[in-house]
mmCIF file of C-alpha atoms in Angstrom:
data_model
loop_
_atom_site.group_PDB
_atom_site.id
_atom_site.type_symbol
_atom_site.label_atom_id
_atom_site.label_comp_id
_atom_site.label_asym_id
_atom_site.label_seq_id
_atom_site.Cartn_x
_atom_site.Cartn_y
_atom_site.Cartn_z
ATOM 1 C CA UNK A 1 9.604 -153.078 4.586
ATOM 2 C CA UNK A 2 8.609 -154.904 1.426
ATOM 3 C CA UNK A 3 10.403 -154.474 -1.859
ATOM 4 C CA UNK A 4 7.363 -152.761 -3.411
ATOM 5 C CA UNK A 5 7.256 -150.241 -0.552
ATOM 6 C CA UNK A 6 10.973 -149.551 -0.929
ATOM 7 C CA UNK A 7 10.558 -149.018 -4.656
ATOM 8 C CA UNK A 8 7.646 -146.657 -4.101
ATOM 9 C CA UNK A 9 9.609 -144.668 -1.489
ATOM 10 C CA UNK A 10 12.647 -144.400 -3.772
ATOM 11 C CA UNK A 11 10.423 -143.294 -6.641
ATOM 12 C CA UNK A 12 8.796 -140.585 -4.485
ATOM 13 C CA UNK A 13 12.171 -139.326 -3.257
ATOM 14 C CA UNK A 14 13.576 -139.296 -6.784
ATOM 15 C CA UNK A 15 10.476 -137.491 -8.046
ATOM 16 C CA UNK A 16 10.868 -134.851 -5.339
ATOM 17 C CA UNK A 17 14.653 -134.544 -5.660
ATOM 18 C CA UNK A 18 14.816 -134.102 -9.427
ATOM 19 C CA UNK A 19 12.938 -130.791 -9.686
ATOM 20 C CA UNK A 20 14.614 -129.459 -6.553
ATOM 21 C CA UNK A 21 18.046 -130.283 -7.958
ATOM 22 C CA UNK A 22 17.194 -128.761 -11.346
ATOM 23 C CA UNK A 23 15.904 -125.555 -9.756
ATOM 24 C CA UNK A 24 18.853 -125.545 -7.357
ATOM 25 C CA UNK A 25 21.217 -125.290 -10.314
ATOM 26 C CA UNK A 26 19.517 -122.158 -11.683
ATOM 27 C CA UNK A 27 21.058 -119.712 -9.168
ATOM 28 C CA UNK A 28 24.479 -121.035 -10.173
ATOM 29 C CA UNK A 29 23.865 -121.214 -13.918
ATOM 30 C CA UNK A 30 22.420 -117.690 -14.297
ATOM 31 C CA UNK A 31 25.320 -115.603 -12.948
ATOM 32 C CA UNK A 32 27.927 -117.791 -14.622
ATOM 33 C CA UNK A 33 26.103 -117.464 -17.944
ATOM 34 C CA UNK A 34 25.966 -113.667 -17.577
ATOM 35 C CA UNK A 35 29.671 -113.481 -16.724
ATOM 36 C CA UNK A 36 30.585 -115.721 -19.679
ATOM 37 C CA UNK A 37 28.307 -113.664 -21.936
ATOM 38 C CA UNK A 38 29.942 -110.390 -20.890
ATOM 39 C CA UNK A 39 33.406 -111.772 -21.582
ATOM 40 C CA UNK A 40 32.249 -113.277 -24.889
ATOM 41 C CA UNK A 41 30.903 -109.861 -25.888
ATOM 42 C CA UNK A 42 34.273 -108.285 -25.054
ATOM 43 C CA UNK A 43 36.085 -110.973 -27.003
ATOM 44 C CA UNK A 44 33.883 -110.478 -30.063
ATOM 45 C CA UNK A 45 33.740 -106.667 -30.029
ATOM 46 C CA UNK A 46 37.316 -106.032 -28.886
ATOM 47 C CA UNK A 47 39.622 -104.294 -31.330
ATOM 48 C CA UNK A 48 43.365 -103.978 -31.538
ATOM 49 C CA UNK A 49 44.549 -100.663 -30.109
ATOM 50 C CA UNK A 50 47.840 -99.013 -29.246
ATOM 51 C CA UNK A 51 48.584 -97.768 -25.727
ATOM 52 C CA UNK A 52 49.004 -93.969 -25.832
ATOM 53 C CA UNK A 53 49.405 -93.118 -22.133
ATOM 54 C CA UNK A 54 49.914 -95.355 -19.153
ATOM 55 C CA UNK A 55 49.582 -94.424 -15.507
ATOM 56 C CA UNK A 56 50.296 -97.058 -12.904
ATOM 57 C CA UNK A 57 48.821 -97.564 -9.453
ATOM 58 C CA UNK A 58 51.005 -98.346 -6.474
ATOM 59 C CA UNK A 59 53.429 -101.192 -6.987
ATOM 60 C CA UNK A 60 51.979 -104.655 -7.315
ATOM 61 C CA UNK A 61 51.533 -106.947 -4.341
ATOM 62 C CA UNK A 62 54.229 -109.599 -4.002
ATOM 63 C CA UNK A 63 55.383 -110.706 -7.426
ATOM 64 C CA UNK A 64 52.297 -109.348 -9.234
ATOM 65 C CA UNK A 65 52.965 -106.398 -11.547
ATOM 66 C CA UNK A 66 51.429 -103.044 -10.770
ATOM 67 C CA UNK A 67 47.948 -102.485 -12.186
ATOM 68 C CA UNK A 68 47.291 -99.626 -14.559
ATOM 69 C CA UNK A 69 44.607 -96.964 -14.328
ATOM 70 C CA UNK A 70 43.847 -93.807 -16.213
ATOM 71 C CA UNK A 71 45.430 -95.301 -19.320
ATOM 72 C CA UNK A 72 44.481 -94.218 -22.789
ATOM 73 C CA UNK A 73 44.643 -96.109 -26.067
ATOM 74 C CA UNK A 74 44.030 -95.267 -29.686
ATOM 75 C CA UNK A 75 42.265 -97.465 -32.252
ATOM 76 C CA UNK A 76 43.370 -97.730 -35.904
ATOM 77 C CA UNK A 77 40.508 -95.406 -36.983
ATOM 78 C CA UNK A 78 41.831 -92.659 -34.669
ATOM 79 C CA UNK A 79 39.181 -92.947 -31.938
ATOM 80 C CA UNK A 80 40.370 -93.326 -28.359
ATOM 81 C CA UNK A 81 39.390 -95.208 -25.267
ATOM 82 C CA UNK A 82 40.464 -94.975 -21.661
ATOM 83 C CA UNK A 83 40.304 -96.983 -18.449
ATOM 84 C CA UNK A 84 42.170 -99.776 -16.743
ATOM 85 C CA UNK A 85 44.264 -102.192 -18.770
ATOM 86 C CA UNK A 86 43.865 -105.611 -17.192
ATOM 87 C CA UNK A 87 46.643 -108.179 -17.127
ATOM 88 C CA UNK A 88 49.671 -105.909 -17.217
ATOM 89 C CA UNK A 89 52.565 -105.489 -17.866
ATOM 90 C CA UNK A 90 52.159 -103.213 -20.851
ATOM 91 C CA UNK A 91 54.119 -100.228 -22.012
ATOM 92 C CA UNK A 92 53.330 -97.173 -24.111
ATOM 93 C CA UNK A 93 53.190 -98.241 -27.758
ATOM 94 C CA UNK A 94 52.137 -101.864 -27.026
ATOM 95 C CA UNK A 95 49.224 -103.408 -28.925
ATOM 96 C CA UNK A 96 46.273 -104.398 -26.735
ATOM 97 C CA UNK A 97 42.747 -105.766 -27.156
ATOM 98 C CA UNK A 98 40.327 -103.032 -26.122
ATOM 99 C CA UNK A 99 36.878 -101.484 -26.202
ATOM 100 C CA UNK A 100 35.898 -97.904 -25.380
ATOM 101 C CA UNK A 101 36.246 -98.312 -21.599
ATOM 102 C CA UNK A 102 38.013 -101.630 -21.063
ATOM 103 C CA UNK A 103 41.255 -103.227 -22.221
ATOM 104 C CA UNK A 104 43.304 -106.384 -21.833
ATOM 105 C CA UNK A 105 46.992 -106.776 -22.558
ATOM 106 C CA UNK A 106 46.084 -109.673 -24.903
ATOM 107 C CA UNK A 107 43.038 -111.715 -25.900
ATOM 108 C CA UNK A 108 44.076 -114.641 -23.695
ATOM 109 C CA UNK A 109 42.206 -113.478 -20.537
ATOM 110 C CA UNK A 110 38.833 -113.103 -22.314
ATOM 111 C CA UNK A 111 39.358 -116.463 -24.012
ATOM 112 C CA UNK A 112 39.990 -118.103 -20.638
ATOM 113 C CA UNK A 113 37.002 -116.290 -19.134
ATOM 114 C CA UNK A 114 34.749 -117.632 -21.892
ATOM 115 C CA UNK A 115 35.937 -121.156 -22.592
ATOM 116 C CA UNK A 116 36.762 -122.486 -19.113
ATOM 117 C CA UNK A 117 33.498 -121.470 -17.395
ATOM 118 C CA UNK A 118 31.626 -122.343 -20.583
ATOM 119 C CA UNK A 119 33.076 -125.837 -20.436
ATOM 120 C CA UNK A 120 31.867 -126.124 -16.830
ATOM 121 C CA UNK A 121 28.486 -124.549 -17.586
ATOM 122 C CA UNK A 122 27.563 -127.033 -20.319
ATOM 123 C CA UNK A 123 27.531 -130.097 -18.015
ATOM 124 C CA UNK A 124 25.483 -128.149 -15.452
ATOM 125 C CA UNK A 125 22.865 -127.245 -18.048
ATOM 126 C CA UNK A 126 22.833 -130.787 -19.431
ATOM 127 C CA UNK A 127 22.521 -132.162 -15.889
ATOM 128 C CA UNK A 128 19.550 -129.893 -15.162
ATOM 129 C CA UNK A 129 17.907 -131.021 -18.405
ATOM 130 C CA UNK A 130 18.566 -134.686 -17.563
ATOM 131 C CA UNK A 131 17.045 -134.244 -14.098
ATOM 132 C CA UNK A 132 13.968 -132.560 -15.553
ATOM 133 C CA UNK A 133 13.525 -135.274 -18.200
ATOM 134 C CA UNK A 134 13.993 -138.010 -15.590
ATOM 135 C CA UNK A 135 11.360 -136.384 -13.392
ATOM 136 C CA UNK A 136 8.963 -136.168 -16.316
ATOM 137 C CA UNK A 137 9.487 -139.830 -17.218
ATOM 138 C CA UNK A 138 9.001 -140.930 -13.586
ATOM 139 C CA UNK A 139 5.769 -138.965 -13.177
ATOM 140 C CA UNK A 140 4.352 -140.305 -16.456
ATOM 141 C CA UNK A 141 5.309 -143.844 -15.505
ATOM 142 C CA UNK A 142 3.690 -143.403 -12.077
ATOM 143 C CA UNK A 143 0.457 -142.147 -13.679
ATOM 144 C CA UNK A 144 0.418 -144.937 -16.266
ATOM 145 C CA UNK A 145 0.971 -147.773 -13.778
ATOM 146 C CA UNK A 146 -2.325 -148.986 -12.338
ATOM 147 C CA UNK A 147 -2.442 -149.218 -8.562
ATOM 148 C CA UNK A 148 -1.897 -152.703 -7.130
ATOM 149 C CA UNK A 149 -5.109 -154.646 -6.467
ATOM 150 C CA UNK A 150 -6.480 -154.312 -2.973
ATOM 151 C CA UNK A 151 -6.484 -157.457 -0.853
ATOM 152 C CA UNK A 152 -9.898 -159.076 -0.587
ATOM 153 C CA UNK A 153 -11.854 -158.117 2.522
ATOM 154 C CA UNK A 154 -14.905 -159.931 3.783
ATOM 155 C CA UNK A 155 -18.094 -157.964 3.400
ATOM 156 C CA UNK A 156 -19.513 -156.518 6.608
ATOM 157 C CA UNK A 157 -22.944 -158.056 6.431
ATOM 158 C CA UNK A 158 -21.827 -161.579 5.768
ATOM 159 C CA UNK A 159 -23.127 -164.022 8.287
ATOM 160 C CA UNK A 160 -20.573 -166.097 10.136
ATOM 161 C CA UNK A 161 -19.811 -169.482 8.677
ATOM 162 C CA UNK A 162 -22.284 -171.895 10.188
ATOM 163 C CA UNK A 163 -19.725 -174.657 10.212
ATOM 164 C CA UNK A 164 -20.342 -178.295 9.498
ATOM 165 C CA UNK A 165 -23.881 -179.556 9.878
ATOM 166 C CA UNK A 166 -24.602 -183.002 11.259
#
């Protein structure tokens, strides 16, 4: 295979692979972005609250502490919320980060849930953009490059060479 044919084949494969790779990242990027967005919303809207009641589930598995359920907390303005407090252990009277129906024992879990996946999501998005830009550049370059000249062919109605005359 000639070098020009190899280059053309590589260019076609790259042109086909770039959009497929970019679109292949979308099913991964979408759910991760939604999960990060939900945790970012909790981090931004969460308020400090005090645990009022605490009911625990069955004992934790192994060394993990028991999870809480049916807990209730009170915000500084007097309103209350209830639900599961994630990342125990907490006790009645402890300060937590909470919303109306969710709570964490501290703000560390939402921070981890936002910043770590966010740090992984950014390179994925940038990679998808780079693949799309590379595809666009390759297709423009392919359209701008004139096709190689065709080899000369003898015309069909040309009479055979009469050869030397004596």
